[in-house]
PDB file of C-alpha atoms in Angstrom:
ATOM      1  CA  UNK A  39      19.645   4.468  35.016  1.00 48.00           C
ATOM      2  CA  UNK A  40      19.608   5.965  31.545  1.00 58.00           C
ATOM      3  CA  UNK A  41      16.227   7.025  30.312  1.00 69.00           C
ATOM      4  CA  UNK A  42      15.006   5.276  27.164  1.00 76.00           C
ATOM      5  CA  UNK A  43      15.356   7.191  23.921  1.00 87.00           C
ATOM      6  CA  UNK A  44      12.230   9.082  22.953  1.00 94.00           C
ATOM      7  CA  UNK A  45      12.216   9.376  19.178  1.00 97.00           C
ATOM      8  CA  UNK A  46      10.771  12.402  17.479  1.00 97.00           C
ATOM      9  CA  UNK A  47       8.893  10.047  15.174  1.00 97.00           C
ATOM     10  CA  UNK A  48       8.269   6.314  15.089  1.00 97.00           C
ATOM     11  CA  UNK A  49       7.441   5.163  11.568  1.00 97.00           C
ATOM     12  CA  UNK A  50       5.456   1.914  11.472  1.00 95.00           C
ATOM     13  CA  UNK A  51       6.178   0.259   8.142  1.00 94.00           C
ATOM     14  CA  UNK A  52       9.369   0.208   6.090  1.00 95.00           C
ATOM     15  CA  UNK A  53       8.027   0.318   2.538  1.00 94.00           C
ATOM     16  CA  UNK A  54       8.513   3.190   0.126  1.00 95.00           C
ATOM     17  CA  UNK A  55       6.125   5.530   1.983  1.00 96.00           C
ATOM     18  CA  UNK A  56       7.696   4.845   5.365  1.00 97.00           C
ATOM     19  CA  UNK A  57      11.228   5.194   4.005  1.00 97.00           C
ATOM     20  CA  UNK A  58      10.324   8.466   2.295  1.00 97.00           C
ATOM     21  CA  UNK A  59       8.972   9.929   5.536  1.00 98.00           C
ATOM     22  CA  UNK A  60      12.012   8.700   7.455  1.00 98.00           C
ATOM     23  CA  UNK A  61      14.353  10.195   4.855  1.00 98.00           C
ATOM     24  CA  UNK A  62      12.810  13.659   5.139  1.00 98.00           C
ATOM     25  CA  UNK A  63      12.820  13.604   8.940  1.00 98.00           C
ATOM     26  CA  UNK A  64      16.307  12.139   9.123  1.00 98.00           C
ATOM     27  CA  UNK A  65      17.635  14.896   6.892  1.00 98.00           C
ATOM     28  CA  UNK A  66      15.881  17.363   9.216  1.00 98.00           C
ATOM     29  CA  UNK A  67      18.077  15.947  11.993  1.00 98.00           C
ATOM     30  CA  UNK A  68      15.158  14.333  13.802  1.00 98.00           C
ATOM     31  CA  UNK A  69      15.470  11.139  15.825  1.00 97.00           C
ATOM     32  CA  UNK A  70      13.598   8.560  13.773  1.00 98.00           C
ATOM     33  CA  UNK A  71      12.831   4.887  14.272  1.00 98.00           C
ATOM     34  CA  UNK A  72      11.381   2.692  11.517  1.00 98.00           C
ATOM     35  CA  UNK A  73       9.649  -0.506  12.665  1.00 96.00           C
ATOM     36  CA  UNK A  74       9.068  -2.954   9.837  1.00 94.00           C
ATOM     37  CA  UNK A  75       7.434  -6.368   9.758  1.00 88.00           C
ATOM     38  CA  UNK A  76       8.919  -7.274   6.368  1.00 86.00           C
ATOM     39  CA  UNK A  77       5.633  -7.970   4.558  1.00 82.00           C
ATOM     40  CA  UNK A  78       5.168  -5.227   1.943  1.00 81.00           C
ATOM     41  CA  UNK A  79       1.978  -5.161  -0.092  1.00 81.00           C
ATOM     42  CA  UNK A  80       3.872  -5.601  -3.366  1.00 81.00           C
ATOM     43  CA  UNK A  81       5.939  -8.584  -2.168  1.00 80.00           C
ATOM     44  CA  UNK A  82       4.186 -11.072  -4.528  1.00 80.00           C
ATOM     45  CA  UNK A  83       5.147  -8.990  -7.590  1.00 83.00           C
ATOM     46  CA  UNK A  84       8.215  -9.921  -9.627  1.00 83.00           C
ATOM     47  CA  UNK A  85       9.136  -6.252 -10.025  1.00 86.00           C
ATOM     48  CA  UNK A  86       7.946  -2.728  -9.285  1.00 88.00           C
ATOM     49  CA  UNK A  87       7.266  -0.472 -12.248  1.00 90.00           C
ATOM     50  CA  UNK A  88       6.601   3.203 -12.829  1.00 88.00           C
ATOM     51  CA  UNK A  89       9.220   4.521 -10.391  1.00 89.00           C
ATOM     52  CA  UNK A  90      11.642   6.771 -12.339  1.00 90.00           C
ATOM     53  CA  UNK A  91      15.259   5.548 -12.241  1.00 91.00           C
ATOM     54  CA  UNK A  92      14.114   2.258 -10.679  1.00 91.00           C
ATOM     55  CA  UNK A  93      11.589   0.912 -13.209  1.00 92.00           C
ATOM     56  CA  UNK A  94      11.580  -2.883 -13.083  1.00 90.00           C
ATOM     57  CA  UNK A  95      13.404  -3.162  -9.750  1.00 92.00           C
ATOM     58  CA  UNK A  96      12.309  -5.966  -7.457  1.00 91.00           C
ATOM     59  CA  UNK A  97      10.395  -4.791  -4.365  1.00 90.00           C
ATOM     60  CA  UNK A  98      13.058  -6.273  -2.090  1.00 92.00           C
ATOM     61  CA  UNK A  99      15.880  -4.416  -3.843  1.00 94.00           C
ATOM     62  CA  UNK A 100      13.923  -1.166  -3.852  1.00 93.00           C
ATOM     63  CA  UNK A 101      13.517  -1.352  -0.076  1.00 94.00           C
ATOM     64  CA  UNK A 102      17.177  -2.288   0.375  1.00 95.00           C
ATOM     65  CA  UNK A 103      18.225   0.775  -1.621  1.00 95.00           C
ATOM     66  CA  UNK A 104      15.945   2.968   0.474  1.00 95.00           C
ATOM     67  CA  UNK A 105      17.357   1.630   3.722  1.00 95.00           C
ATOM     68  CA  UNK A 106      20.923   2.200   2.538  1.00 96.00           C
ATOM     69  CA  UNK A 107      20.140   5.809   1.694  1.00 96.00           C
ATOM     70  CA  UNK A 108      18.982   6.420   5.284  1.00 97.00           C
ATOM     71  CA  UNK A 109      22.243   5.335   6.894  1.00 96.00           C
ATOM     72  CA  UNK A 110      23.991   8.754   6.775  1.00 97.00           C
ATOM     73  CA  UNK A 111      21.096  10.362   8.639  1.00 98.00           C
ATOM     74  CA  UNK A 112      21.126   8.183  11.724  1.00 96.00           C
ATOM     75  CA  UNK A 113      17.707   6.626  11.171  1.00 98.00           C
ATOM     76  CA  UNK A 114      17.242   3.536  13.362  1.00 97.00           C
ATOM     77  CA  UNK A 115      15.485   0.331  12.341  1.00 97.00           C
ATOM     78  CA  UNK A 116      13.666  -2.310  14.341  1.00 96.00           C
ATOM     79  CA  UNK A 117      12.389  -5.513  12.757  1.00 94.00           C
ATOM     80  CA  UNK A 118       9.017  -6.484  14.175  1.00 92.00           C
ATOM     81  CA  UNK A 119       5.245  -6.250  13.987  1.00 89.00           C
ATOM     82  CA  UNK A 120       3.600  -3.582  16.112  1.00 89.00           C
ATOM     83  CA  UNK A 121       0.675  -4.918  18.135  1.00 85.00           C
ATOM     84  CA  UNK A 122      -0.056  -2.179  20.633  1.00 83.00           C
ATOM     85  CA  UNK A 123       0.435   1.428  21.633  1.00 87.00           C
ATOM     86  CA  UNK A 124      -0.286   3.566  24.674  1.00 82.00           C
ATOM     87  CA  UNK A 125       0.371   7.125  25.802  1.00 77.00           C
ATOM     88  CA  UNK A 126       2.931   7.773  28.506  1.00 66.00           C
ATOM     89  CA  UNK A 127       1.499  10.635  30.533  1.00 53.00           C
ATOM     90  CA  UNK A 128       4.402  11.007  32.931  1.00 45.00           C
ATOM     91  CA  UNK A 129       5.656  14.488  33.690  1.00 37.00           C
ATOM     92  CA  UNK A 130       8.993  13.943  31.975  1.00 42.00           C
ATOM     93  CA  UNK A 131       7.571  12.607  28.710  1.00 47.00           C
ATOM     94  CA  UNK A 132       4.048  13.963  28.554  1.00 52.00           C
ATOM     95  CA  UNK A 133       2.132  12.437  25.693  1.00 66.00           C
ATOM     96  CA  UNK A 134       4.895  10.222  24.257  1.00 85.00           C
ATOM     97  CA  UNK A 135       3.654   7.106  22.497  1.00 92.00           C
ATOM     98  CA  UNK A 136       4.953   3.761  23.701  1.00 92.00           C
ATOM     99  CA  UNK A 137       4.848   1.186  20.924  1.00 91.00           C
ATOM    100  CA  UNK A 138       5.126  -2.549  21.527  1.00 90.00           C
ATOM    101  CA  UNK A 139       5.853  -5.363  19.101  1.00 91.00           C
ATOM    102  CA  UNK A 140       4.678  -8.959  19.085  1.00 89.00           C
ATOM    103  CA  UNK A 141       8.120 -10.155  20.214  1.00 91.00           C
ATOM    104  CA  UNK A 142       8.185  -7.866  23.259  1.00 90.00           C
ATOM    105  CA  UNK A 143      10.270  -4.931  22.018  1.00 92.00           C
ATOM    106  CA  UNK A 144       9.193  -1.403  22.963  1.00 92.00           C
ATOM    107  CA  UNK A 145       9.933   2.066  21.637  1.00 94.00           C
ATOM    108  CA  UNK A 146       8.788   5.583  22.472  1.00 94.00           C
ATOM    109  CA  UNK A 147       8.039   8.390  20.069  1.00 96.00           C
ATOM    110  CA  UNK A 148       6.488  11.838  20.143  1.00 96.00           C
ATOM    111  CA  UNK A 149       4.652  11.204  16.874  1.00 96.00           C
ATOM    112  CA  UNK A 150       3.526   8.055  15.078  1.00 96.00           C
ATOM    113  CA  UNK A 151       3.553   7.744  11.300  1.00 97.00           C
ATOM    114  CA  UNK A 152       1.500   4.792  10.067  1.00 96.00           C
ATOM    115  CA  UNK A 153       3.055   3.476   6.876  1.00 95.00           C
ATOM    116  CA  UNK A 154       1.880  -0.070   7.482  1.00 89.00           C
ATOM    117  CA  UNK A 155       0.144  -0.432   4.115  1.00 86.00           C
ATOM    118  CA  UNK A 156      -2.909  -2.606   3.734  1.00 83.00           C
ATOM    119  CA  UNK A 157      -4.071  -6.113   3.010  1.00 82.00           C
ATOM    120  CA  UNK A 158      -5.691  -6.745  -0.355  1.00 85.00           C
ATOM    121  CA  UNK A 159      -9.020  -8.537  -0.023  1.00 87.00           C
ATOM    122  CA  UNK A 160      -9.171 -10.751  -3.102  1.00 92.00           C
ATOM    123  CA  UNK A 161     -12.331 -12.129  -4.699  1.00 93.00           C
ATOM    124  CA  UNK A 162     -13.348 -15.479  -3.252  1.00 93.00           C
ATOM    125  CA  UNK A 163     -12.385 -17.416  -6.354  1.00 95.00           C
ATOM    126  CA  UNK A 164     -10.327 -20.630  -6.153  1.00 95.00           C
ATOM    127  CA  UNK A 165      -6.813 -19.958  -7.383  1.00 94.00           C
ATOM    128  CA  UNK A 166      -6.947 -16.202  -6.750  1.00 94.00           C
ATOM    129  CA  UNK A 167      -4.583 -16.160  -3.789  1.00 93.00           C
ATOM    130  CA  UNK A 168      -2.089 -18.453  -5.518  1.00 93.00           C
ATOM    131  CA  UNK A 169      -2.083 -16.286  -8.661  1.00 93.00           C
ATOM    132  CA  UNK A 170      -1.912 -12.897  -6.914  1.00 93.00           C
ATOM    133  CA  UNK A 171       0.978 -10.808  -8.213  1.00 90.00           C
ATOM    134  CA  UNK A 172       1.562 -12.740 -11.422  1.00 89.00           C
ATOM    135  CA  UNK A 173      -1.556 -14.222 -13.023  1.00 94.00           C
ATOM    136  CA  UNK A 174      -3.985 -12.084 -11.000  1.00 96.00           C
ATOM    137  CA  UNK A 175      -3.124  -8.387 -11.024  1.00 95.00           C
ATOM    138  CA  UNK A 176      -4.641  -5.065 -10.047  1.00 92.00           C
ATOM    139  CA  UNK A 177      -3.064  -2.143 -11.874  1.00 92.00           C
ATOM    140  CA  UNK A 178      -2.674  -2.022 -15.679  1.00 95.00           C
ATOM    141  CA  UNK A 179      -0.266   0.888 -15.283  1.00 93.00           C
ATOM    142  CA  UNK A 180       1.948  -1.282 -13.077  1.00 91.00           C
ATOM    143  CA  UNK A 181       1.781  -4.543 -15.040  1.00 93.00           C
ATOM    144  CA  UNK A 182      -0.091  -3.972 -18.306  1.00 95.00           C
ATOM    145  CA  UNK A 183       3.071  -3.585 -20.383  1.00 95.00           C
ATOM    146  CA  UNK A 184       4.379  -6.999 -19.283  1.00 93.00           C
ATOM    147  CA  UNK A 185       1.236  -8.806 -20.524  1.00 95.00           C
ATOM    148  CA  UNK A 186       0.515  -6.612 -23.559  1.00 96.00           C
ATOM    149  CA  UNK A 187      -0.999  -8.106 -26.718  1.00 97.00           C
ATOM    150  CA  UNK A 188      -2.093 -11.299 -24.953  1.00 96.00           C
ATOM    151  CA  UNK A 189      -5.430 -12.701 -23.799  1.00 97.00           C
ATOM    152  CA  UNK A 190      -6.433 -10.744 -20.700  1.00 98.00           C
ATOM    153  CA  UNK A 191      -9.454 -10.673 -18.437  1.00 98.00           C
ATOM    154  CA  UNK A 192     -11.118  -8.526 -15.781  1.00 98.00           C
ATOM    155  CA  UNK A 193     -13.185  -9.992 -12.940  1.00 97.00           C
ATOM    156  CA  UNK A 194     -16.084  -7.835 -11.823  1.00 96.00           C
ATOM    157  CA  UNK A 195     -15.602  -6.947  -8.166  1.00 94.00           C
ATOM    158  CA  UNK A 196     -16.916  -3.387  -7.888  1.00 92.00           C
ATOM    159  CA  UNK A 197     -18.936  -0.878  -9.897  1.00 93.00           C
ATOM    160  CA  UNK A 198     -15.615   0.375 -11.275  1.00 93.00           C
ATOM    161  CA  UNK A 199     -14.748  -2.987 -12.855  1.00 96.00           C
ATOM    162  CA  UNK A 200     -16.237  -2.204 -16.307  1.00 97.00           C
ATOM    163  CA  UNK A 201     -14.057   0.909 -16.412  1.00 97.00           C
ATOM    164  CA  UNK A 202     -11.047  -1.240 -15.571  1.00 97.00           C
ATOM    165  CA  UNK A 203     -11.859  -3.482 -18.540  1.00 97.00           C
ATOM    166  CA  UNK A 204     -12.131  -0.417 -20.804  1.00 98.00           C
ATOM    167  CA  UNK A 205      -8.747   0.761 -19.569  1.00 97.00           C
ATOM    168  CA  UNK A 206      -7.088  -2.631 -20.003  1.00 97.00           C
ATOM    169  CA  UNK A 207      -8.075  -2.589 -23.687  1.00 97.00           C
ATOM    170  CA  UNK A 208      -5.260  -0.050 -24.119  1.00 97.00           C
ATOM    171  CA  UNK A 209      -2.740  -2.872 -23.647  1.00 98.00           C
ATOM    172  CA  UNK A 210      -4.386  -5.665 -25.599  1.00 98.00           C
ATOM    173  CA  UNK A 211      -7.008  -6.186 -28.274  1.00 97.00           C
ATOM    174  CA  UNK A 212      -8.042  -9.441 -26.554  1.00 98.00           C
ATOM    175  CA  UNK A 213      -9.836  -8.457 -23.347  1.00 98.00           C
ATOM    176  CA  UNK A 214     -12.712 -10.321 -21.706  1.00 98.00           C
ATOM    177  CA  UNK A 215     -14.851  -8.879 -18.945  1.00 98.00           C
ATOM    178  CA  UNK A 216     -16.352 -11.327 -16.433  1.00 98.00           C
ATOM    179  CA  UNK A 217     -19.175  -9.641 -14.462  1.00 97.00           C
ATOM    180  CA  UNK A 218     -18.916 -12.590 -12.046  1.00 95.00           C
ATOM    181  CA  UNK A 219     -21.302 -11.918  -9.144  1.00 91.00           C
ATOM    182  CA  UNK A 220     -22.204  -8.347 -10.129  1.00 94.00           C
ATOM    183  CA  UNK A 221     -25.051  -9.492 -12.344  1.00 91.00           C
ATOM    184  CA  UNK A 222     -26.067  -8.077 -15.737  1.00 93.00           C
ATOM    185  CA  UNK A 223     -23.871  -5.316 -17.106  1.00 96.00           C
ATOM    186  CA  UNK A 224     -25.686  -1.934 -17.129  1.00 95.00           C
ATOM    187  CA  UNK A 225     -26.607  -0.896 -20.658  1.00 96.00           C
ATOM    188  CA  UNK A 226     -24.333   2.143 -20.792  1.00 97.00           C
ATOM    189  CA  UNK A 227     -21.382   0.062 -19.604  1.00 97.00           C
ATOM    190  CA  UNK A 228     -22.280  -2.646 -22.134  1.00 97.00           C
ATOM    191  CA  UNK A 229     -22.341  -0.063 -24.935  1.00 97.00           C
ATOM    192  CA  UNK A 230     -18.928   1.263 -23.986  1.00 97.00           C
ATOM    193  CA  UNK A 231     -17.461  -2.237 -23.704  1.00 98.00           C
ATOM    194  CA  UNK A 232     -18.753  -3.042 -27.200  1.00 97.00           C
ATOM    195  CA  UNK A 233     -17.257   0.187 -28.499  1.00 98.00           C
ATOM    196  CA  UNK A 234     -13.852  -0.821 -27.171  1.00 97.00           C
ATOM    197  CA  UNK A 235     -14.124  -4.380 -28.441  1.00 97.00           C
ATOM    198  CA  UNK A 236     -14.232  -5.955 -24.976  1.00 98.00           C
ATOM    199  CA  UNK A 237     -15.954  -9.334 -24.839  1.00 97.00           C
ATOM    200  CA  UNK A 238     -18.409  -9.996 -21.982  1.00 97.00           C
ATOM    201  CA  UNK A 239     -18.780 -13.532 -20.590  1.00 97.00           C
ATOM    202  CA  UNK A 240     -21.602 -13.938 -18.085  1.00 95.00           C
ATOM    203  CA  UNK A 241     -21.689 -16.416 -15.234  1.00 94.00           C
ATOM    204  CA  UNK A 242     -19.857 -16.764 -11.954  1.00 95.00           C
ATOM    205  CA  UNK A 243     -16.127 -17.370 -12.202  1.00 96.00           C
ATOM    206  CA  UNK A 244     -15.575 -20.909 -10.988  1.00 96.00           C
ATOM    207  CA  UNK A 245     -11.768 -20.779 -10.734  1.00 96.00           C
ATOM    208  CA  UNK A 246      -8.558 -19.475 -12.237  1.00 96.00           C
ATOM    209  CA  UNK A 247      -6.758 -22.187 -14.189  1.00 95.00           C
ATOM    210  CA  UNK A 248      -2.981 -22.103 -13.501  1.00 93.00           C
ATOM    211  CA  UNK A 249      -0.221 -22.701 -16.011  1.00 91.00           C
ATOM    212  CA  UNK A 250       1.079 -26.000 -14.682  1.00 83.00           C
ATOM    213  CA  UNK A 251       3.937 -26.058 -17.216  1.00 73.00           C
ATOM    214  CA  UNK A 252       5.540 -22.911 -15.763  1.00 69.00           C
ATOM    215  CA  UNK A 253       5.173 -23.329 -12.014  1.00 67.00           C
ATOM    216  CA  UNK A 254       8.308 -22.017 -10.323  1.00 65.00           C
ATOM    217  CA  UNK A 255       6.884 -22.134  -6.828  1.00 60.00           C
ATOM    218  CA  UNK A 256       5.895 -18.470  -6.761  1.00 61.00           C
ATOM    219  CA  UNK A 257       2.629 -16.808  -7.732  1.00 71.00           C
ATOM    220  CA  UNK A 258       0.952 -18.814 -10.475  1.00 79.00           C
ATOM    221  CA  UNK A 259       0.693 -17.747 -14.096  1.00 88.00           C
ATOM    222  CA  UNK A 260      -2.634 -18.551 -15.759  1.00 95.00           C
ATOM    223  CA  UNK A 261      -3.915 -20.183 -18.901  1.00 95.00           C
ATOM    224  CA  UNK A 262      -7.667 -19.654 -18.499  1.00 96.00           C
ATOM    225  CA  UNK A 263     -10.634 -18.505 -16.457  1.00 97.00           C
ATOM    226  CA  UNK A 264     -13.344 -21.122 -15.910  1.00 97.00           C
ATOM    227  CA  UNK A 265     -16.914 -19.805 -15.777  1.00 96.00           C
ATOM    228  CA  UNK A 266     -20.123 -21.560 -14.812  1.00 93.00           C
ATOM    229  CA  UNK A 267     -22.196 -22.035 -17.959  1.00 90.00           C
ATOM    230  CA  UNK A 268     -24.553 -24.752 -16.766  1.00 86.00           C
ATOM    231  CA  UNK A 269     -22.266 -27.619 -17.810  1.00 90.00           C
ATOM    232  CA  UNK A 270     -20.317 -29.908 -15.522  1.00 89.00           C
ATOM    233  CA  UNK A 271     -16.927 -28.625 -16.641  1.00 89.00           C
ATOM    234  CA  UNK A 272     -17.783 -24.973 -17.179  1.00 92.00           C
ATOM    235  CA  UNK A 273     -16.529 -22.733 -19.967  1.00 95.00           C
ATOM    236  CA  UNK A 274     -12.769 -22.184 -20.193  1.00 96.00           C
ATOM    237  CA  UNK A 275     -11.883 -18.725 -21.482  1.00 97.00           C
ATOM    238  CA  UNK A 276      -8.176 -18.373 -22.394  1.00 96.00           C
ATOM    239  CA  UNK A 277      -6.463 -15.717 -20.255  1.00 97.00           C
ATOM    240  CA  UNK A 278      -2.791 -15.471 -19.367  1.00 96.00           C
ATOM    241  CA  UNK A 279      -3.524 -12.736 -16.825  1.00 96.00           C
ATOM    242  CA  UNK A 280      -6.615 -11.423 -15.063  1.00 97.00           C
ATOM    243  CA  UNK A 281      -7.107  -8.056 -13.386  1.00 97.00           C
ATOM    244  CA  UNK A 282      -9.415  -7.164 -10.518  1.00 96.00           C
ATOM    245  CA  UNK A 283     -10.096  -4.387  -8.039  1.00 91.00           C
ATOM    246  CA  UNK A 284      -9.524  -6.021  -4.644  1.00 89.00           C
ATOM    247  CA  UNK A 285     -10.973  -4.698  -1.455  1.00 84.00           C
ATOM    248  CA  UNK A 286      -8.721  -2.894   1.008  1.00 76.00           C
ATOM    249  CA  UNK A 287      -8.137  -3.612   4.675  1.00 76.00           C
ATOM    250  CA  UNK A 288      -5.725  -1.297   6.474  1.00 70.00           C
ATOM    251  CA  UNK A 289      -6.872  -2.597   9.826  1.00 65.00           C
ATOM    252  CA  UNK A 290      -4.191  -3.896  12.172  1.00 69.00           C
ATOM    253  CA  UNK A 291      -3.706  -4.426  15.875  1.00 69.00           C
ATOM    254  CA  UNK A 292      -2.043  -1.006  15.980  1.00 80.00           C
ATOM    255  CA  UNK A 293      -4.815   0.839  14.142  1.00 81.00           C
ATOM    256  CA  UNK A 294      -7.391  -0.902  16.328  1.00 77.00           C
ATOM    257  CA  UNK A 295      -5.609   0.067  19.531  1.00 80.00           C
ATOM    258  CA  UNK A 296      -5.310   3.677  18.388  1.00 88.00           C
ATOM    259  CA  UNK A 297      -8.975   3.900  17.470  1.00 87.00           C
ATOM    260  CA  UNK A 298      -8.250   5.987  14.380  1.00 89.00           C
ATOM    261  CA  UNK A 299     -11.197   6.934  12.218  1.00 91.00           C
ATOM    262  CA  UNK A 300     -11.344   4.823   9.060  1.00 88.00           C
ATOM    263  CA  UNK A 301     -12.628   5.643   5.597  1.00 86.00           C
ATOM    264  CA  UNK A 302     -15.339   3.640   3.862  1.00 83.00           C
ATOM    265  CA  UNK A 303     -12.651   1.762   1.925  1.00 78.00           C
ATOM    266  CA  UNK A 304     -11.009   0.551   5.141  1.00 78.00           C
ATOM    267  CA  UNK A 305      -8.029   2.903   5.143  1.00 87.00           C
ATOM    268  CA  UNK A 306      -7.083   5.434   7.823  1.00 91.00           C
ATOM    269  CA  UNK A 307      -8.911   8.749   7.389  1.00 93.00           C
ATOM    270  CA  UNK A 308      -6.539  11.738   7.190  1.00 96.00           C
ATOM    271  CA  UNK A 309      -6.577  15.397   6.288  1.00 96.00           C
ATOM    272  CA  UNK A 310      -4.668  16.783   3.298  1.00 95.00           C
ATOM    273  CA  UNK A 311      -1.396  16.660   5.246  1.00 96.00           C
ATOM    274  CA  UNK A 312      -1.773  13.055   6.380  1.00 96.00           C
ATOM    275  CA  UNK A 313      -2.942  13.841   9.920  1.00 97.00           C
ATOM    276  CA  UNK A 314      -5.185  11.105  11.395  1.00 96.00           C
ATOM    277  CA  UNK A 315      -8.064  11.614  13.829  1.00 94.00           C
ATOM    278  CA  UNK A 316      -5.820  10.845  16.832  1.00 92.00           C
ATOM    279  CA  UNK A 317      -3.496  13.611  17.987  1.00 92.00           C
ATOM    280  CA  UNK A 318       0.131  13.133  16.869  1.00 94.00           C
ATOM    281  CA  UNK A 319      -0.788  10.213  14.598  1.00 95.00           C
ATOM    282  CA  UNK A 320      -0.270  10.378  10.843  1.00 97.00           C
ATOM    283  CA  UNK A 321      -0.864   7.942   7.981  1.00 96.00           C
ATOM    284  CA  UNK A 322       0.885   7.720   4.626  1.00 96.00           C
ATOM    285  CA  UNK A 323       0.974   5.469   1.574  1.00 94.00           C
ATOM    286  CA  UNK A 324      -1.532   2.651   1.245  1.00 91.00           C
ATOM    287  CA  UNK A 325      -2.457   2.914   4.921  1.00 91.00           C
ATOM    288  CA  UNK A 326      -4.294   6.096   3.920  1.00 92.00           C
ATOM    289  CA  UNK A 327      -4.987   5.531   0.215  1.00 90.00           C
ATOM    290  CA  UNK A 328      -5.424   2.091  -1.392  1.00 85.00           C
ATOM    291  CA  UNK A 329      -4.779   3.556  -4.865  1.00 83.00           C
ATOM    292  CA  UNK A 330      -1.423   5.140  -3.984  1.00 87.00           C
ATOM    293  CA  UNK A 331       1.322   3.939  -6.331  1.00 88.00           C
ATOM    294  CA  UNK A 332       4.993   3.978  -5.407  1.00 91.00           C
ATOM    295  CA  UNK A 333       5.639   7.489  -6.680  1.00 93.00           C
ATOM    296  CA  UNK A 334       2.523   9.037  -5.149  1.00 93.00           C
ATOM    297  CA  UNK A 335       3.062   7.174  -1.868  1.00 93.00           C
ATOM    298  CA  UNK A 336       6.616   8.510  -1.649  1.00 95.00           C
ATOM    299  CA  UNK A 337       5.505  12.033  -2.538  1.00 95.00           C
ATOM    300  CA  UNK A 338       2.627  12.105  -0.078  1.00 95.00           C
ATOM    301  CA  UNK A 339       4.894  10.750   2.661  1.00 97.00           C
ATOM    302  CA  UNK A 340       7.407  13.499   1.907  1.00 98.00           C
ATOM    303  CA  UNK A 341       4.697  16.147   2.374  1.00 97.00           C
ATOM    304  CA  UNK A 342       3.476  14.530   5.587  1.00 98.00           C
ATOM    305  CA  UNK A 343       6.996  14.364   7.009  1.00 98.00           C
ATOM    306  CA  UNK A 344       7.434  18.092   6.351  1.00 98.00           C
ATOM    307  CA  UNK A 345       4.186  18.711   8.266  1.00 98.00           C
ATOM    308  CA  UNK A 346       5.323  16.472  11.128  1.00 98.00           C
ATOM    309  CA  UNK A 347       8.582  18.385  11.434  1.00 98.00           C
ATOM    310  CA  UNK A 348       6.709  21.696  11.494  1.00 98.00           C
ATOM    311  CA  UNK A 349       4.561  20.446  14.385  1.00 97.00           C
ATOM    312  CA  UNK A 350       7.669  19.197  16.178  1.00 97.00           C
ATOM    313  CA  UNK A 351       9.239  22.661  15.850  1.00 97.00           C
ATOM    314  CA  UNK A 352       6.116  24.185  17.411  1.00 95.00           C
ATOM    315  CA  UNK A 353       6.245  21.666  20.250  1.00 94.00           C
ATOM    316  CA  UNK A 354       9.950  22.327  20.790  1.00 93.00           C
ATOM    317  CA  UNK A 355       9.250  26.051  21.143  1.00 93.00           C
ATOM    318  CA  UNK A 356       6.415  25.464  23.612  1.00 90.00           C
ATOM    319  CA  UNK A 357       8.581  23.160  25.732  1.00 85.00           C
ATOM    320  CA  UNK A 358      11.163  25.854  26.496  1.00 84.00           C
ATOM    321  CA  UNK A 359      10.178  28.410  29.156  1.00 80.00           C
ATOM    322  CA  UNK A 360      10.403  32.051  28.083  1.00 75.00           C
ATOM    323  CA  UNK A 361      13.031  33.730  30.278  1.00 72.00           C
ATOM    324  CA  UNK A 362      12.651  37.103  28.614  1.00 70.00           C
ATOM    325  CA  UNK A 363      16.139  37.083  27.128  1.00 60.00           C
ATOM    326  CA  UNK A 364      17.231  37.149  23.483  1.00 56.00           C
ATOM    327  CA  UNK A 365      17.602  33.782  21.786  1.00 57.00           C
ATOM    328  CA  UNK A 366      21.181  32.585  22.087  1.00 54.00           C
ATOM    329  CA  UNK A 367      21.999  35.154  24.841  1.00 51.00           C
ATOM    330  CA  UNK A 368      23.074  34.157  28.336  1.00 43.00           C
ATOM    331  CA  UNK A 369      20.652  35.419  30.976  1.00 37.00           C
TER     332      UNK A 369
END
């Protein structure tokens, strides 16, 4: 019977970071498999911005372009969600990873590259999930231009939220900061918000009020933020878009089974090359950095793939017994 293919690298996740790593390794003539579950972090967004030559491209089209570019290099794809991994310690394939998917498929690889992204943990505010990607946003650099010069808001989720409100003021003169559950704004933050002309509205955010007139079935646009003010109806503050700093959760069945060390923000801890705490496991993109944008995720994945190939070269050398002859010479 034919032995199963052992890939040089199995890339888990087919977003921009995973495709970038696969592109570098494919061009290095490595055997590469990309396993993708089809749920990218930016799927709710209408378009992806800030990527030179592709500014404003839909996330789906961006991935399709990336996949097409990998075809000449023999990169393989497998649709599925990885739910487990183990090490094959047999003599023939010492240390190869065996990856399994939820639908029963398996694949083996010498190295694993985690490009599985993360799950955004949104504030527990009614309407937040429905508005995510359109009325509720994270990055002003990604989406600030599209909502410029309109009524905008920032929900306090972390200590960095006042700074996010200060930043958002660059795109609109009408910005409201909602401390929400963070409590009173520290005096220095309050002074800086006043200096930038950012309004502060105290009280817990009760809900995000959707724009019922423009509901196309996707993420919901907004018309207002409703805040508890002691009245039955609450105070409605006009906002067509609200920004927040969501929490990050890069945990998955795969990460759990690997036992990789995690950072305080929930992402996989790596060194400067993308190497995780488990041997022959790497992490790129949002799996390792929740703040990584498309360009930085692609660039970091490129660097990690170069490092992976260098390690593979070292392993290839160690796997060949030294016969004492000259390389390329018959002995």
